[in-house]
Amino acid sequence: APVFHAQVYFVYDSEDSGSMTVSHLRFGPDAIRSTYLVEEADIVACHQFGLLDRFDVLEQARPGGIFLLNAPYRVDEVWQHLPGVIRSEIVDRQLQVFVIDAARVARELGMPGRINTVMQPCFFALAGVLDRDRSIAAIKHSIEKTYGRRGRVIVEKNWAAVDRALDELV
């Protein structure tokens, strides 16, 4: 199996309430020796729909890139709820848009508020860093290591979120 290198750098907002974290991720077959901040992102993901009104979340999206959005709306309603500036950037940059209601998926699986387990497989499926089966296996292995001591039910709920995420991604 090929070895992949990763570089991860997090930028945290100093506010406690309604704060934002920006994760800069790079993956590749060779060692990564680059500046920390990604200036042209192949994928931009927004986990909180409410941030679209407050921040230019697409500022670093490269033309033709991917925008992954957690939205509390049906896919046929999302466009009308997007701020005008975001709609313009999607069109101007010719972004591919993928939408999931991660909060609903997490809630229906008995994990309210735990959207990261839903969003993570979506990101890896869109990034193409690993093939789908390998990335899902790696995520599930990580869930087992992280939550195994909390009991089988917790692990299985998280595994169900991983399995359902890609079915819900539109």
mmCIF file of C-alpha atoms in Angstrom:
data_model
loop_
_atom_site.group_PDB
_atom_site.id
_atom_site.type_symbol
_atom_site.label_atom_id
_atom_site.label_comp_id
_atom_site.label_asym_id
_atom_site.label_seq_id
_atom_site.Cartn_x
_atom_site.Cartn_y
_atom_site.Cartn_z
ATOM 1 C CA ALA A 1 0.000 0.000 0.000
ATOM 2 C CA PRO A 2 1.347 3.457 -0.850
ATOM 3 C CA VAL A 3 2.421 5.751 1.967
ATOM 4 C CA PHE A 4 0.799 9.153 2.153
ATOM 5 C CA HIS A 5 2.192 12.131 3.941
ATOM 6 C CA ALA A 6 0.008 14.744 5.566
ATOM 7 C CA GLN A 7 0.430 18.255 6.834
ATOM 8 C CA VAL A 8 -2.223 19.712 9.107
ATOM 9 C CA TYR A 9 -2.385 23.191 10.542
ATOM 10 C CA PHE A 10 -5.310 24.609 12.530
ATOM 11 C CA VAL A 11 -6.220 28.265 12.907
ATOM 12 C CA TYR A 12 -8.480 28.854 15.899
ATOM 13 C CA ASP A 13 -10.709 31.874 16.394
ATOM 14 C CA SER A 14 -10.093 33.581 19.732
ATOM 15 C CA GLU A 15 -13.806 33.944 20.525
ATOM 16 C CA ASP A 16 -15.471 31.264 22.626
ATOM 17 C CA SER A 17 -19.023 31.685 21.382
ATOM 18 C CA GLY A 18 -19.661 31.080 17.691
ATOM 19 C CA SER A 19 -15.964 30.696 16.992
ATOM 20 C CA MET A 20 -14.527 29.214 13.844
ATOM 21 C CA THR A 21 -11.647 26.811 13.270
ATOM 22 C CA VAL A 22 -9.983 26.643 9.879
ATOM 23 C CA SER A 23 -8.176 23.389 9.143
ATOM 24 C CA HIS A 24 -5.468 23.524 6.496
ATOM 25 C CA LEU A 25 -4.790 19.983 5.246
ATOM 26 C CA ARG A 26 -2.363 18.716 2.629
ATOM 27 C CA PHE A 27 -1.917 15.117 1.489
ATOM 28 C CA GLY A 28 0.519 13.584 -0.956
ATOM 29 C CA PRO A 29 2.840 10.690 -1.748
ATOM 30 C CA ASP A 30 5.959 12.789 -1.032
ATOM 31 C CA ALA A 31 7.099 14.562 2.111
ATOM 32 C CA ILE A 32 5.357 17.930 2.383
ATOM 33 C CA ARG A 33 7.583 20.901 2.966
ATOM 34 C CA SER A 34 5.277 23.826 2.476
ATOM 35 C CA THR A 35 4.001 26.859 4.297
ATOM 36 C CA TYR A 36 1.235 26.029 6.719
ATOM 37 C CA LEU A 37 -1.655 27.985 5.264
ATOM 38 C CA VAL A 38 -3.342 26.662 2.132
ATOM 39 C CA GLU A 39 -3.899 29.562 -0.251
ATOM 40 C CA GLU A 40 -5.750 27.697 -3.021
ATOM 41 C CA ALA A 41 -7.797 24.808 -1.651
ATOM 42 C CA ASP A 42 -9.048 21.965 -3.816
ATOM 43 C CA ILE A 43 -11.796 21.396 -1.234
ATOM 44 C CA VAL A 44 -13.428 23.859 1.128
ATOM 45 C CA ALA A 45 -15.850 22.447 3.691
ATOM 46 C CA CYS A 46 -18.220 24.463 5.837
ATOM 47 C CA HIS A 47 -19.594 22.526 8.802
ATOM 48 C CA GLN A 48 -21.800 25.349 10.129
ATOM 49 C CA PHE A 49 -24.251 26.927 7.689
ATOM 50 C CA GLY A 50 -24.509 30.051 9.859
ATOM 51 C CA LEU A 51 -20.871 30.937 9.145
ATOM 52 C CA LEU A 52 -21.754 31.701 5.514
ATOM 53 C CA ASP A 53 -23.266 35.046 6.552
ATOM 54 C CA ARG A 54 -20.296 35.988 8.739
ATOM 55 C CA PHE A 55 -17.181 34.887 6.827
ATOM 56 C CA ASP A 56 -15.938 34.543 3.263
ATOM 57 C CA VAL A 57 -15.602 30.770 3.550
ATOM 58 C CA LEU A 58 -14.791 30.404 -0.152
ATOM 59 C CA GLU A 59 -11.917 32.897 -0.160
ATOM 60 C CA GLN A 60 -9.285 30.148 -0.595
ATOM 61 C CA ALA A 61 -11.309 27.899 -2.949
ATOM 62 C CA ARG A 62 -9.463 27.308 -6.196
ATOM 63 C CA PRO A 63 -11.403 27.727 -9.446
ATOM 64 C CA GLY A 64 -13.060 24.425 -10.338
ATOM 65 C CA GLY A 65 -12.666 23.175 -6.771
ATOM 66 C CA ILE A 66 -15.148 21.493 -4.458
ATOM 67 C CA PHE A 67 -17.369 23.051 -1.803
ATOM 68 C CA LEU A 68 -18.715 20.633 0.829
ATOM 69 C CA LEU A 69 -21.537 22.150 2.850
ATOM 70 C CA ASN A 70 -23.406 20.958 5.924
ATOM 71 C CA ALA A 71 -26.842 22.486 5.366
ATOM 72 C CA PRO A 72 -30.064 22.183 7.374
ATOM 73 C CA TYR A 73 -32.136 22.222 4.169
ATOM 74 C CA ARG A 74 -33.207 19.767 1.512
ATOM 75 C CA VAL A 75 -30.837 19.810 -1.436
ATOM 76 C CA ASP A 76 -33.434 21.467 -3.677
ATOM 77 C CA GLU A 77 -33.786 24.330 -1.153
ATOM 78 C CA VAL A 78 -30.134 25.012 -0.339
ATOM 79 C CA TRP A 79 -29.400 27.448 -3.186
ATOM 80 C CA GLN A 80 -32.162 29.859 -2.153
ATOM 81 C CA HIS A 81 -30.836 29.951 1.426
ATOM 82 C CA LEU A 82 -27.233 30.730 0.460
ATOM 83 C CA PRO A 83 -26.105 34.339 0.849
ATOM 84 C CA GLY A 84 -25.817 36.117 -2.512
ATOM 85 C CA VAL A 85 -22.058 36.558 -2.204
ATOM 86 C CA ILE A 86 -21.621 32.805 -1.704
ATOM 87 C CA ARG A 87 -23.826 32.021 -4.724
ATOM 88 C CA SER A 88 -21.758 34.447 -6.810
ATOM 89 C CA GLU A 89 -18.473 32.886 -5.697
ATOM 90 C CA ILE A 90 -19.759 29.387 -6.485
ATOM 91 C CA VAL A 91 -20.679 30.479 -10.012
ATOM 92 C CA ASP A 92 -17.604 32.666 -10.616
ATOM 93 C CA ARG A 93 -15.196 29.955 -9.411
ATOM 94 C CA GLN A 94 -17.200 27.159 -11.092
ATOM 95 C CA LEU A 95 -17.213 25.161 -7.876
ATOM 96 C CA GLN A 96 -18.718 21.703 -7.557
ATOM 97 C CA VAL A 97 -21.081 21.837 -4.576
ATOM 98 C CA PHE A 98 -21.844 18.831 -2.369
ATOM 99 C CA VAL A 99 -24.430 19.098 0.388
ATOM 100 C CA ILE A 100 -25.332 16.980 3.397
ATOM 101 C CA ASP A 101 -27.528 17.608 6.419
ATOM 102 C CA ALA A 102 -24.986 16.171 8.847
ATOM 103 C CA ALA A 103 -26.869 17.415 11.894
ATOM 104 C CA ARG A 104 -29.997 15.492 10.859
ATOM 105 C CA VAL A 105 -27.996 12.324 10.179
ATOM 106 C CA ALA A 106 -26.255 12.553 13.560
ATOM 107 C CA ARG A 107 -29.539 13.283 15.342
ATOM 108 C CA GLU A 108 -31.333 10.347 13.675
ATOM 109 C CA LEU A 109 -28.524 8.029 14.769
ATOM 110 C CA GLY A 110 -28.794 9.151 18.384
ATOM 111 C CA MET A 111 -25.686 11.346 18.276
ATOM 112 C CA PRO A 112 -27.057 14.912 18.284
ATOM 113 C CA GLY A 113 -24.388 17.508 17.628
ATOM 114 C CA ARG A 114 -21.742 14.955 16.570
ATOM 115 C CA ILE A 115 -21.424 16.002 12.929
ATOM 116 C CA ASN A 116 -17.679 15.400 12.509
ATOM 117 C CA THR A 117 -18.243 11.662 12.176
ATOM 118 C CA VAL A 118 -20.664 12.419 9.328
ATOM 119 C CA MET A 119 -18.546 15.066 7.611
ATOM 120 C CA GLN A 120 -15.219 13.224 7.714
ATOM 121 C CA PRO A 121 -16.110 10.399 5.291
ATOM 122 C CA CYS A 122 -17.642 12.970 2.926
ATOM 123 C CA PHE A 123 -14.398 14.921 2.878
ATOM 124 C CA PHE A 124 -12.247 11.860 2.232
ATOM 125 C CA ALA A 125 -14.595 10.574 -0.480
ATOM 126 C CA LEU A 126 -14.394 13.932 -2.286
ATOM 127 C CA ALA A 127 -10.645 14.395 -1.727
ATOM 128 C CA GLY A 128 -9.761 11.049 -3.293
ATOM 129 C CA VAL A 129 -6.721 10.732 -1.030
ATOM 130 C CA LEU A 130 -7.516 7.058 -0.523
ATOM 131 C CA ASP A 131 -10.000 4.878 -2.349
ATOM 132 C CA ARG A 132 -13.427 4.785 -0.733
ATOM 133 C CA ASP A 133 -13.158 1.373 0.963
ATOM 134 C CA ARG A 134 -9.707 2.104 2.349
ATOM 135 C CA SER A 135 -10.690 5.518 3.699
ATOM 136 C CA ILE A 136 -13.844 4.140 5.348
ATOM 137 C CA ALA A 137 -11.825 1.317 6.932
ATOM 138 C CA ALA A 138 -9.281 3.836 8.259
ATOM 139 C CA ILE A 139 -12.008 6.087 9.693
ATOM 140 C CA LYS A 140 -13.730 3.117 11.354
ATOM 141 C CA HIS A 141 -10.422 1.939 12.800
ATOM 142 C CA SER A 142 -9.870 5.416 14.243
ATOM 143 C CA ILE A 143 -13.389 5.362 15.737
ATOM 144 C CA GLU A 144 -12.647 2.006 17.363
ATOM 145 C CA LYS A 145 -9.438 3.374 18.909
ATOM 146 C CA THR A 146 -11.032 6.642 20.024
ATOM 147 C CA TYR A 147 -14.382 5.398 21.358
ATOM 148 C CA GLY A 148 -13.777 1.698 22.060
ATOM 149 C CA ARG A 149 -13.389 2.188 25.785
ATOM 150 C CA ARG A 150 -16.777 3.979 25.893
ATOM 151 C CA GLY A 151 -18.597 0.859 24.767
ATOM 152 C CA ARG A 152 -19.748 -1.041 21.715
ATOM 153 C CA VAL A 153 -22.948 1.007 21.265
ATOM 154 C CA ILE A 154 -20.976 4.253 20.875
ATOM 155 C CA VAL A 155 -18.616 2.654 18.355
ATOM 156 C CA GLU A 156 -21.493 1.194 16.338
ATOM 157 C CA LYS A 157 -23.401 4.513 16.265
ATOM 158 C CA ASN A 158 -20.305 6.220 14.896
ATOM 159 C CA TRP A 159 -19.776 3.446 12.339
ATOM 160 C CA ALA A 160 -23.414 3.862 11.261
ATOM 161 C CA ALA A 161 -22.785 7.595 10.787
ATOM 162 C CA VAL A 162 -19.827 6.818 8.519
ATOM 163 C CA ASP A 163 -21.867 4.345 6.473
ATOM 164 C CA ARG A 164 -24.822 6.671 6.139
ATOM 165 C CA ALA A 165 -22.805 9.805 5.346
ATOM 166 C CA LEU A 166 -21.921 8.862 1.801
ATOM 167 C CA ASP A 167 -25.498 7.749 1.108
ATOM 168 C CA GLU A 168 -26.750 11.186 2.220
ATOM 169 C CA LEU A 169 -24.145 13.255 0.351
ATOM 170 C CA VAL A 170 -25.699 14.982 -2.679
#
